[in-house]
mmCIF file of C-alpha atoms and ligand atoms in Angstrom:
data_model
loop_
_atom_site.group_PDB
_atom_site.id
_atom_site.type_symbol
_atom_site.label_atom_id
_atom_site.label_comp_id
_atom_site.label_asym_id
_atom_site.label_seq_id
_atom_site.Cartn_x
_atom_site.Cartn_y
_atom_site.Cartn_z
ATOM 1 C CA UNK A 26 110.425 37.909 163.401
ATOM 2 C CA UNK A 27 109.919 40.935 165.382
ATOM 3 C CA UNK A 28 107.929 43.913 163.321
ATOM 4 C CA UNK A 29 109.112 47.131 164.566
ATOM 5 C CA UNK A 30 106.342 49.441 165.522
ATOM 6 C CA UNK A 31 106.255 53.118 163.912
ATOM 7 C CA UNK A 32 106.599 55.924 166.574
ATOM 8 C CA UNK A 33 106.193 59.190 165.908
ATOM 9 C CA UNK A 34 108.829 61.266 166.620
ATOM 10 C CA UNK A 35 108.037 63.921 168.562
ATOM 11 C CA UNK A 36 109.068 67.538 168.165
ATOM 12 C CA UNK A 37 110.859 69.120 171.047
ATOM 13 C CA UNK A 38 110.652 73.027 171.106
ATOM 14 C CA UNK A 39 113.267 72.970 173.763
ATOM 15 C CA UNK A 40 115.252 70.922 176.485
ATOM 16 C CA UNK A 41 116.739 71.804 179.748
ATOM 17 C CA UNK A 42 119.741 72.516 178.275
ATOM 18 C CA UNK A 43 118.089 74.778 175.624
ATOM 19 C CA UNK A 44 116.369 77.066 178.261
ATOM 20 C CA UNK A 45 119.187 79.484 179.098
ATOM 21 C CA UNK A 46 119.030 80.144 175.229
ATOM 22 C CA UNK A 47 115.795 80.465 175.791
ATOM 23 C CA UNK A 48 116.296 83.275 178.045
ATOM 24 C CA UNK A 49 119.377 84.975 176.378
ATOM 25 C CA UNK A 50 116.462 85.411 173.512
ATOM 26 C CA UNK A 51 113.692 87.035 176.390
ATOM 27 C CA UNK A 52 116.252 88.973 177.119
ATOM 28 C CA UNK A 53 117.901 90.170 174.150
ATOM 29 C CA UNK A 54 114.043 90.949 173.029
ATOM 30 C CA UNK A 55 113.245 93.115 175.908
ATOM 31 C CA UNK A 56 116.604 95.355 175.519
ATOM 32 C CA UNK A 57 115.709 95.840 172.144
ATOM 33 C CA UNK A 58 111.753 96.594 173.119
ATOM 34 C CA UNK A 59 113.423 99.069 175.339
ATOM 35 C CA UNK A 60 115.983 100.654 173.176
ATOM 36 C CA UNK A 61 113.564 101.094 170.388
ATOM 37 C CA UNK A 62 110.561 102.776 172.710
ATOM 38 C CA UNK A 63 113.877 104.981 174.035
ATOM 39 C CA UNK A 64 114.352 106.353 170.261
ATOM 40 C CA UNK A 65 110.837 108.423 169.933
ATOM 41 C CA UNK A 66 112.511 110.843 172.721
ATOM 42 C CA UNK A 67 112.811 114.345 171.272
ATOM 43 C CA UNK A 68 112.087 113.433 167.388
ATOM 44 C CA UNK A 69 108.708 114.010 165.747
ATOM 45 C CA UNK A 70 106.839 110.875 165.257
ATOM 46 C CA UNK A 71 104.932 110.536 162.016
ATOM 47 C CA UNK A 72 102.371 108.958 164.178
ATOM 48 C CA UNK A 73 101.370 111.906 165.517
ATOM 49 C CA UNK A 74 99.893 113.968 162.829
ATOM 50 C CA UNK A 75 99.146 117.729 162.953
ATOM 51 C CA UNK A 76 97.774 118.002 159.168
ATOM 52 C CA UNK A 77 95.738 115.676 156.847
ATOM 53 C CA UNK A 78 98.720 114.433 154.792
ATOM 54 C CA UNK A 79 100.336 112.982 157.824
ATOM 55 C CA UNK A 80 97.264 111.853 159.247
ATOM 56 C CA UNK A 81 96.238 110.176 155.901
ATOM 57 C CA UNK A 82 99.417 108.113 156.752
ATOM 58 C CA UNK A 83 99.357 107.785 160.080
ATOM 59 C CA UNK A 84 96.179 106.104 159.426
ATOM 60 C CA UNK A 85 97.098 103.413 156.694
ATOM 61 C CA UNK A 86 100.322 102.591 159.107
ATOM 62 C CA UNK A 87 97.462 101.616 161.697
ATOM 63 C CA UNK A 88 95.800 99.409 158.705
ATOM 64 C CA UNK A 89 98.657 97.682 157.841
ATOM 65 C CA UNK A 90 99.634 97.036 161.662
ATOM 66 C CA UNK A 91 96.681 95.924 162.768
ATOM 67 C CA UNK A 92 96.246 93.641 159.572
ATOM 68 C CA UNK A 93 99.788 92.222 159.865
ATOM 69 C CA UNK A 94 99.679 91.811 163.405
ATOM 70 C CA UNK A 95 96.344 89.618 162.856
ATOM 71 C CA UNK A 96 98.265 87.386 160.470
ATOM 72 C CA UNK A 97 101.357 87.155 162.535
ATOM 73 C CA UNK A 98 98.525 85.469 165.127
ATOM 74 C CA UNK A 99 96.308 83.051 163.307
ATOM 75 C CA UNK A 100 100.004 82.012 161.376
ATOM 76 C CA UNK A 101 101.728 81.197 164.649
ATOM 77 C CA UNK A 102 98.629 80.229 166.080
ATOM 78 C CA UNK A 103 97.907 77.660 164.022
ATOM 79 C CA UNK A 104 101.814 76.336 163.235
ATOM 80 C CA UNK A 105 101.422 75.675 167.207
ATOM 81 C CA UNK A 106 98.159 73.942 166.825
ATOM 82 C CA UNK A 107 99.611 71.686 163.833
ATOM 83 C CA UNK A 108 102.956 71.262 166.105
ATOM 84 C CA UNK A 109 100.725 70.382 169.228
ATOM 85 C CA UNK A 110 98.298 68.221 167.713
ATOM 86 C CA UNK A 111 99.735 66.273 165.134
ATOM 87 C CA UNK A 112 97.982 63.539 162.846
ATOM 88 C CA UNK A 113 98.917 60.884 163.367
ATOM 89 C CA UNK A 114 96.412 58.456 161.396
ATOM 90 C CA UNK A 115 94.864 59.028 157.728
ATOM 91 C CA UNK A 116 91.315 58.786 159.239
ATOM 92 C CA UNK A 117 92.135 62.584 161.008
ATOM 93 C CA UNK A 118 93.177 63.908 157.905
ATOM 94 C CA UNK A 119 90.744 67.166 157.340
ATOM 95 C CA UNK A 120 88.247 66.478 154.323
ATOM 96 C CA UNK A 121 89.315 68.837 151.497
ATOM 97 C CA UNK A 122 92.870 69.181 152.426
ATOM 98 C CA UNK A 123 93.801 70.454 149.008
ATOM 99 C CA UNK A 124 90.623 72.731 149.333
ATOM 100 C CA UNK A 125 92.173 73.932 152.474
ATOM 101 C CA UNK A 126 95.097 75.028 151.583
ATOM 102 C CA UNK A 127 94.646 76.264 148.164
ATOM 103 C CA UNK A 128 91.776 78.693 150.116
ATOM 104 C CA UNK A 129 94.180 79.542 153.106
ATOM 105 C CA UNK A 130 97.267 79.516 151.234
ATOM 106 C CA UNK A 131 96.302 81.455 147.887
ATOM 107 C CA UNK A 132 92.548 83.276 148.215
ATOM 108 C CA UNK A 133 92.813 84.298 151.669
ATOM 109 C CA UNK A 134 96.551 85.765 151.457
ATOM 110 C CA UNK A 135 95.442 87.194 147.668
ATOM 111 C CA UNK A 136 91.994 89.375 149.230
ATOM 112 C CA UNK A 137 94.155 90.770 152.118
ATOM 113 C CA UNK A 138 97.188 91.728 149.914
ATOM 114 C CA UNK A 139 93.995 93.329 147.744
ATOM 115 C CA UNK A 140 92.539 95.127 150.650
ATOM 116 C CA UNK A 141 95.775 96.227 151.681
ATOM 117 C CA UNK A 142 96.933 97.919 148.214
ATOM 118 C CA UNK A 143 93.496 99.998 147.197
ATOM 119 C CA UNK A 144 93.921 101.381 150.960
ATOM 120 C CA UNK A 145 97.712 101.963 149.915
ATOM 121 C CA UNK A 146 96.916 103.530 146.752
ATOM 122 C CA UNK A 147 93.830 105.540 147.890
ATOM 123 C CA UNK A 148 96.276 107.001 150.082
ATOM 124 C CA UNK A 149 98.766 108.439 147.958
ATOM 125 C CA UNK A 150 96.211 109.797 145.657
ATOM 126 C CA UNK A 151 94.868 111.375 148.939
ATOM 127 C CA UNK A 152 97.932 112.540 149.902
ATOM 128 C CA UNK A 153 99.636 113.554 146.392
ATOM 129 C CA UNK A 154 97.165 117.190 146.628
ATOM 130 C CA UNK A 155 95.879 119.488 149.098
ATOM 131 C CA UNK A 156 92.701 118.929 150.884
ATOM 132 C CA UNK A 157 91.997 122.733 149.896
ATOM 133 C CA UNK A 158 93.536 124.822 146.832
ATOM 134 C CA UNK A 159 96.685 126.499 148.017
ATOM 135 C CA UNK A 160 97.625 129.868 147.731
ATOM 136 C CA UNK A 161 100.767 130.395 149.224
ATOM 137 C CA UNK A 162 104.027 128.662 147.154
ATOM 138 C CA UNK A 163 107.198 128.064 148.666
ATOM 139 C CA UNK A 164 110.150 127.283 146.410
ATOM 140 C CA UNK A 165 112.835 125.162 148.401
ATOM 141 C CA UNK A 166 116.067 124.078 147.041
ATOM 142 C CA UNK A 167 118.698 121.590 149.024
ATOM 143 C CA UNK A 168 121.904 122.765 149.407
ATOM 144 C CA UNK A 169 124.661 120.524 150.915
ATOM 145 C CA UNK A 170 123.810 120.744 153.597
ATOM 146 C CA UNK A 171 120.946 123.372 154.019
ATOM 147 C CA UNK A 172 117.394 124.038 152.448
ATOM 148 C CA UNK A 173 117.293 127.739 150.770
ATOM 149 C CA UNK A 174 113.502 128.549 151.329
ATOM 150 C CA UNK A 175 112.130 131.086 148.791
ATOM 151 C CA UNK A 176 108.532 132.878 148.281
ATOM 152 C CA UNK A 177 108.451 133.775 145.074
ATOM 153 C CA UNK A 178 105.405 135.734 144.857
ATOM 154 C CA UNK A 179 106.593 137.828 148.026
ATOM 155 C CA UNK A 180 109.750 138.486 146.537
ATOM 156 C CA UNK A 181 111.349 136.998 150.535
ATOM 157 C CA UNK A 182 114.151 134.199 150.519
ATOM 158 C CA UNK A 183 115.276 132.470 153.904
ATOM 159 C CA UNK A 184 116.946 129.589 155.330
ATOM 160 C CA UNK A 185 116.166 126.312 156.818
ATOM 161 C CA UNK A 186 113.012 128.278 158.412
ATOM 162 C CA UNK A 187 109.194 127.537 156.647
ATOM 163 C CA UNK A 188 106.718 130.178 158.017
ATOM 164 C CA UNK A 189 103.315 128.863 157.046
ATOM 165 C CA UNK A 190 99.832 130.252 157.716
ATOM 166 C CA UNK A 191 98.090 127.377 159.982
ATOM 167 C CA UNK A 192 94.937 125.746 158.028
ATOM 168 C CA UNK A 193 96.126 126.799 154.863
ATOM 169 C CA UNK A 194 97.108 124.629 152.310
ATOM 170 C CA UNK A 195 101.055 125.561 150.874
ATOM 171 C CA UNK A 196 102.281 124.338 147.994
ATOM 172 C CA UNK A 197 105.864 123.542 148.188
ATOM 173 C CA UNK A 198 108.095 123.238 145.274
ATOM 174 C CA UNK A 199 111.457 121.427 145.668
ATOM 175 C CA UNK A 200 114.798 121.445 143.657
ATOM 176 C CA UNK A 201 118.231 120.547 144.462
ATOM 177 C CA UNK A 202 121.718 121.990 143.255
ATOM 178 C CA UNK A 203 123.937 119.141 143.506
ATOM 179 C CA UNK A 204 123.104 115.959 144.901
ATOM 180 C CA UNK A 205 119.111 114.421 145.521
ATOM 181 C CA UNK A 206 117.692 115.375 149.260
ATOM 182 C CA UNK A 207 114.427 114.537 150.576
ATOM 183 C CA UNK A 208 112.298 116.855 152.152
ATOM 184 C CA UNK A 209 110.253 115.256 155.171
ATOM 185 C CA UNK A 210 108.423 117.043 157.997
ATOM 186 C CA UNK A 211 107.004 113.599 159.524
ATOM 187 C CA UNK A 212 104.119 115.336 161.300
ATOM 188 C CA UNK A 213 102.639 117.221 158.577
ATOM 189 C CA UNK A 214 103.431 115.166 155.075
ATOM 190 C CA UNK A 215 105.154 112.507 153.500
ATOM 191 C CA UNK A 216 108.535 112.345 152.284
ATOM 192 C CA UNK A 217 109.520 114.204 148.985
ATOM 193 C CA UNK A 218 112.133 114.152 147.111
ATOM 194 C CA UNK A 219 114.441 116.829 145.801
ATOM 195 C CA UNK A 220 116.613 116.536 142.279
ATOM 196 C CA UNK A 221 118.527 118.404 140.474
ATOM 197 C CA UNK A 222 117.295 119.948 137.307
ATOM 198 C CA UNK A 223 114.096 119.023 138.461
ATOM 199 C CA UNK A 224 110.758 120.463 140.030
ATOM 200 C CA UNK A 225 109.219 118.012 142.050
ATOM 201 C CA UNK A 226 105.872 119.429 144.196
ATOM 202 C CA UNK A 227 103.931 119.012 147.619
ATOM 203 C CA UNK A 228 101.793 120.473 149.723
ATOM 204 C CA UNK A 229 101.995 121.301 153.910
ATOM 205 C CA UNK A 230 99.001 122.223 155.659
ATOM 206 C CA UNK A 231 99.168 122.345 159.724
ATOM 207 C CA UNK A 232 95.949 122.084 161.799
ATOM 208 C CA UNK A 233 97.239 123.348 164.614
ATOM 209 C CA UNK A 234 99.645 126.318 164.848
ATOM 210 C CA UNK A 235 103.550 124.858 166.047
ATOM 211 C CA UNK A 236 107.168 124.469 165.329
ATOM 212 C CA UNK A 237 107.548 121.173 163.350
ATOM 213 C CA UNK A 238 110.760 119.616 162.534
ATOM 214 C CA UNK A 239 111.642 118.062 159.157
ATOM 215 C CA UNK A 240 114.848 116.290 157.984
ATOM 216 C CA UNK A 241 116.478 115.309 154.819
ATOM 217 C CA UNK A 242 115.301 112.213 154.304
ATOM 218 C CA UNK A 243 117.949 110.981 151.759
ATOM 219 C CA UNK A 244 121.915 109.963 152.492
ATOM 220 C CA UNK A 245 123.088 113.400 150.211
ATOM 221 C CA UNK A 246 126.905 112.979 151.854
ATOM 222 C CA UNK A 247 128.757 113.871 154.792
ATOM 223 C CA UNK A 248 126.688 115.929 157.167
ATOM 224 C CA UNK A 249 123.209 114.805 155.773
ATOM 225 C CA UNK A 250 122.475 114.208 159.630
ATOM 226 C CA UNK A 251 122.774 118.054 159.950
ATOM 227 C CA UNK A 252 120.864 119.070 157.302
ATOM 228 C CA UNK A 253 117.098 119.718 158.973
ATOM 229 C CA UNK A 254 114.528 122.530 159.006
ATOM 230 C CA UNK A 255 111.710 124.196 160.776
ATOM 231 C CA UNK A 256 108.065 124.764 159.718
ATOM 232 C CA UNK A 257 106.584 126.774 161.813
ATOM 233 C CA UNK A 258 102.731 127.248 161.529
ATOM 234 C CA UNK A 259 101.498 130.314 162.802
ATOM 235 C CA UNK A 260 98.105 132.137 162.704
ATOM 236 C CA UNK A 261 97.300 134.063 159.935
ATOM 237 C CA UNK A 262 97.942 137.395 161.575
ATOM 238 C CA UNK A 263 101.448 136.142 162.876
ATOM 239 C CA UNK A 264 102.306 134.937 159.752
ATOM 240 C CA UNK A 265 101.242 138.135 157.729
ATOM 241 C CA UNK A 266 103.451 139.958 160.727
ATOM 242 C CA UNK A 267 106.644 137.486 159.837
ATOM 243 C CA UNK A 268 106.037 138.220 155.941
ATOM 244 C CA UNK A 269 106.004 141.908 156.337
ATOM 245 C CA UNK A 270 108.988 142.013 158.413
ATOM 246 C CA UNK A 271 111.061 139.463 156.016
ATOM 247 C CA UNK A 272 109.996 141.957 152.985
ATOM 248 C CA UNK A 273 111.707 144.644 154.715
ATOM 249 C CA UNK A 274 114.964 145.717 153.967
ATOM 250 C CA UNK A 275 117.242 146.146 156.853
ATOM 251 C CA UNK A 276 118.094 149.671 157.710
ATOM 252 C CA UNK A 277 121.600 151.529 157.381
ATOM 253 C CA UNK A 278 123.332 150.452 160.559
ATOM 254 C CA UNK A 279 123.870 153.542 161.558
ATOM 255 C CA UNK A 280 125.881 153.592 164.966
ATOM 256 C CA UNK A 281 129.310 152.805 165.307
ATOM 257 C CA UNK A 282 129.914 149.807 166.550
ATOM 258 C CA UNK A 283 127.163 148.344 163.898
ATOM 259 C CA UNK A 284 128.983 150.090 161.392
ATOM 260 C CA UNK A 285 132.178 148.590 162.325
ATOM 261 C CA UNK A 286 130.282 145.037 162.057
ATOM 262 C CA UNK A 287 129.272 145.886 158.732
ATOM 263 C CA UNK A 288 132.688 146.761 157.443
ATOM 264 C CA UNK A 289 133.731 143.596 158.405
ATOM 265 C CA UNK A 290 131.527 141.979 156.782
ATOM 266 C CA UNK A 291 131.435 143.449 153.779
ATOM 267 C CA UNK A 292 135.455 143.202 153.691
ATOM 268 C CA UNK A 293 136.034 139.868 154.542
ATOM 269 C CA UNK A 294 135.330 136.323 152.754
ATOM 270 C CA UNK A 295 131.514 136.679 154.443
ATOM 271 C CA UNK A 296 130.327 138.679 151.298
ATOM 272 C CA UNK A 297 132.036 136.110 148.912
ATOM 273 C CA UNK A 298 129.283 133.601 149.946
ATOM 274 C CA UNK A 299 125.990 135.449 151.211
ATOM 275 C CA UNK A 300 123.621 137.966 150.640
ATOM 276 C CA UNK A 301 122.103 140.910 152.362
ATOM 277 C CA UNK A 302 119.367 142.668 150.732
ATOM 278 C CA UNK A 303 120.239 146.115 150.977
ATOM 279 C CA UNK A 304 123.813 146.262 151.152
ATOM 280 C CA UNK A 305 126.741 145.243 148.152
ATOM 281 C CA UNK A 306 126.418 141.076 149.358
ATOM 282 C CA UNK A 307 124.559 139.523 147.275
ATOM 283 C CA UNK A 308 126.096 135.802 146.846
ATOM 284 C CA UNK A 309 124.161 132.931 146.965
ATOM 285 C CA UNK A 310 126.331 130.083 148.056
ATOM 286 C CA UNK A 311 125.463 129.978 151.652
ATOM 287 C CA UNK A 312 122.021 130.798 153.166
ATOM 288 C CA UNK A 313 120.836 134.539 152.839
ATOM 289 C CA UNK A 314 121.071 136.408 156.113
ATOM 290 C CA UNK A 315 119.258 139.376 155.846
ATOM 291 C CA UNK A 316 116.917 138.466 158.497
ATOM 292 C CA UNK A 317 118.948 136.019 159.722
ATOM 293 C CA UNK A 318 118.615 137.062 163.474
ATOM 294 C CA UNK A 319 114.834 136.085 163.112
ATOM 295 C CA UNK A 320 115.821 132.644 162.798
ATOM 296 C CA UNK A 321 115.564 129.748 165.267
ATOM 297 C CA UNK A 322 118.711 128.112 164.253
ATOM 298 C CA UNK A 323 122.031 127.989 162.840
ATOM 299 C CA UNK A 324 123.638 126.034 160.148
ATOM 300 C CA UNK A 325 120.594 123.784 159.450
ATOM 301 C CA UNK A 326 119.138 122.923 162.650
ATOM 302 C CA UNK A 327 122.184 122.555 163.740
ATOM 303 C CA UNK A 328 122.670 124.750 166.416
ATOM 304 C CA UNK A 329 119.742 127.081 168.581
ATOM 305 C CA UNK A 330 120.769 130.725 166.787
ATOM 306 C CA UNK A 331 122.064 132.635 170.179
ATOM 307 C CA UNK A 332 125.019 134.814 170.277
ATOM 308 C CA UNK A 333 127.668 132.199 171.820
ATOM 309 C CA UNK A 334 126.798 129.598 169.319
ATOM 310 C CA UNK A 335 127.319 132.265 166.192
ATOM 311 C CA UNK A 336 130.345 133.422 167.046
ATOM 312 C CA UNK A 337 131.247 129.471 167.263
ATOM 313 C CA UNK A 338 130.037 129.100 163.918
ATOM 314 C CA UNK A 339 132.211 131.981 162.432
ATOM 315 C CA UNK A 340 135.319 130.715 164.041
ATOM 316 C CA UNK A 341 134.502 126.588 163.673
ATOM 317 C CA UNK A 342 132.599 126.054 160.929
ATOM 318 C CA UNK A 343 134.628 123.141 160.137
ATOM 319 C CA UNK A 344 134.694 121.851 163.685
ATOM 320 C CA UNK A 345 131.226 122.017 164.128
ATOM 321 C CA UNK A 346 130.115 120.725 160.453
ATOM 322 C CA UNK A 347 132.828 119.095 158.918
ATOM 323 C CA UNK A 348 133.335 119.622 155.319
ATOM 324 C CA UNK A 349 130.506 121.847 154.686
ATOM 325 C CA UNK A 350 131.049 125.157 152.616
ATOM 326 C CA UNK A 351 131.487 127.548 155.306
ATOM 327 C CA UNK A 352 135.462 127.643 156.358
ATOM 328 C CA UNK A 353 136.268 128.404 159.974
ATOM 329 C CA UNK A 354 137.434 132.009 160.092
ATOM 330 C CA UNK A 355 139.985 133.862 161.581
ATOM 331 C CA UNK A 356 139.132 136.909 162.955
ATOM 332 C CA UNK A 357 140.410 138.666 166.012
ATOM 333 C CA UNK A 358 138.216 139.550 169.111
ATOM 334 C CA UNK A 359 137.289 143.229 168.622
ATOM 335 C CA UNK A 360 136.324 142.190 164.770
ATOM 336 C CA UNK A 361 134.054 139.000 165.940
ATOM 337 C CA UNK A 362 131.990 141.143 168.324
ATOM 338 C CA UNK A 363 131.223 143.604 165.912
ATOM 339 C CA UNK A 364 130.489 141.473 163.552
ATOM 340 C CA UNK A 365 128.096 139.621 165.879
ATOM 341 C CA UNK A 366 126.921 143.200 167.276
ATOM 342 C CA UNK A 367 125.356 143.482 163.297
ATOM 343 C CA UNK A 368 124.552 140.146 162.796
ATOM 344 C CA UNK A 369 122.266 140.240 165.562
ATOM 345 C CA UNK A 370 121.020 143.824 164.132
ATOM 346 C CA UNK A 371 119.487 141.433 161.160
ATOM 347 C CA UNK A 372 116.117 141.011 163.167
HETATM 348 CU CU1 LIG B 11 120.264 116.373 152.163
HETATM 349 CU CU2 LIG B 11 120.405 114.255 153.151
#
């Protein structure tokens, strides 16, 4: 009688007609290597802090990247070695198998997961209050779809603009009216969220003096995509200057043509939603534009704050930002540039 005689059977990773797959995969991988490098164009990358909260961050990213990357290696490593050189008697069976794998499989996996969370939590304590006591609050509240940006103490509100001091710690204190936002200005702190009926708090604090960009960080409805803001570190000189000219109150506007813009203004549905510190608007639905030509943009980020693009937002509110509160308004030619004429008086 014939005995059969056990072969292994032996693994194939891939045959001929496997490789074009092969390649469709190479290739798929490198569009998708190139799409995602494409993406950091233009937006601020939380790995490239400009203040110790972001940098506290920044740095426990590179922990857990470096550690998982290591793992990803000596895993695959290894699951080659075992598929490359398999056993194929009892007598190369390692001594202490069990030993092994209860070590490599439970202890080693457990200390790194360890490691990984005191550096985790060590950072959030780090990062949950200032490196230095602050001394400058900011109150900001999300709007759908803006942030109304308030110092209390100086008795100054704004929009979608944070002036801070550069190497000073700010505290920041967040609310919402409607809906939860998230406040996040990658380069300078982490994310934070923003509730209604609720106070939540954090901190900014620049080391170098720049224009950083933050975003809502949390779906809050239709145009949450439009809904970011600017904090702009600036010496402490420049930012005293900015303070001082926010506290002002806008003069009379005194000839005609401002005059004209006023009137319009003040008679038309512009004064049923905002405020201007000195004059009879004082509503608080949309931003506050008493300074508002000392802004960088328009309608959260939206739009760079020039002429052209502020008589667009007037007329196409709801073209440009669908379903947000401001309505598109109708307002003949003459009217617009005299309302734009004041508008831009708002310095
Ligand atoms: Cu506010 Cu998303």
């Amino acid at each position: 009688m014939a005995t059969k005689t056990y072969r292994p059977h032996r693994i194939r990773l891939w045959s001929r007609r496997s490789i074009p797959h092969f390649q469709q995969i190479v290739f798929i991988g490198g569009a998708a290597c190139l799409i995602l490098s494409s993406c950091g164009g233009g937006s601020p990358s939380a790995l490239d802090p400009h203040g110790p909260g972001a940098g506290k961050i920044a740095t426990l990213w590179w922990i857990l990247f470096i550690v998982a990357a290591a793992v990803f290696v000596i895993v695959i490593g290894a699951l080659l070695y075992a598929l490359f050189h398999r056993r194929t008697t009892d007598a190369m069976r390692p001594v202490n198998a069990n030993a092994l794998v209860l070590t490599l499989g439970v202890v080693v996996p457990a200390i790194i997961l360890m490691v990984v969370l005191i550096f985790t939590i060590n950072t959030e304590f780090a990062v949950s209050a200032p490196p230095t006591p602050a001394n400058l609050t900011v109150e900001v509240v999300g709007h759908q779809w803006w942030w109304e940006v308030r110092y209390p103490d100086q008795q100054v509100t704004t929009a979608n603009e944070i002036h801070i001091p550069v190497g000073q710690s700010v505290q920041v204190k967040l609310t919402s009216d409607t809906v939860i936002h998230s406040f996040w200005v990658p380069q300078l702190q982490a994310k934070t969220d923003a509730f209604p009926g609720r106070t939540t708090t954090t901190w900014l604090k620049a080391d170098q003096s720049g224009d950083y960009l933050g975003n809502c960080a949390e779906f809050c409805g239709a145009e949450h995509a439009h809904m970011a803001f600017h904090v702009i570190a600036q010496s402490p000189d420049q930012f005293d200057t900015w303070m001082k000219g926010q506290q002002q109150t806008p003069p009379q506007p005194v000839p005609t043509d401002l005059q004209k813009g006023y009137q319009v203004f003040i008679g038309s549905s512009c004064s049923y939603c905002h405020a201007i510190r000195g004059t009879n608007a004082s509503a608080n639905v949309g931003p506050d534009l008493t300074h508002l030509a000392s802004r960088e943009t328009l309608a959260a980020g939206t739009l760079p704050n020039t002429r052209g693009n502020l008589a667009g937002w007037i007329t196409s509110a709801q073209n440009i930002k669908p379903d947000n509160k401001m309505p598109s308004i109708y307002i003949n030619g003459d009217d617009l540039q005299a309302l734009l004429n004041y508008l831009e008086s708002l310095t």
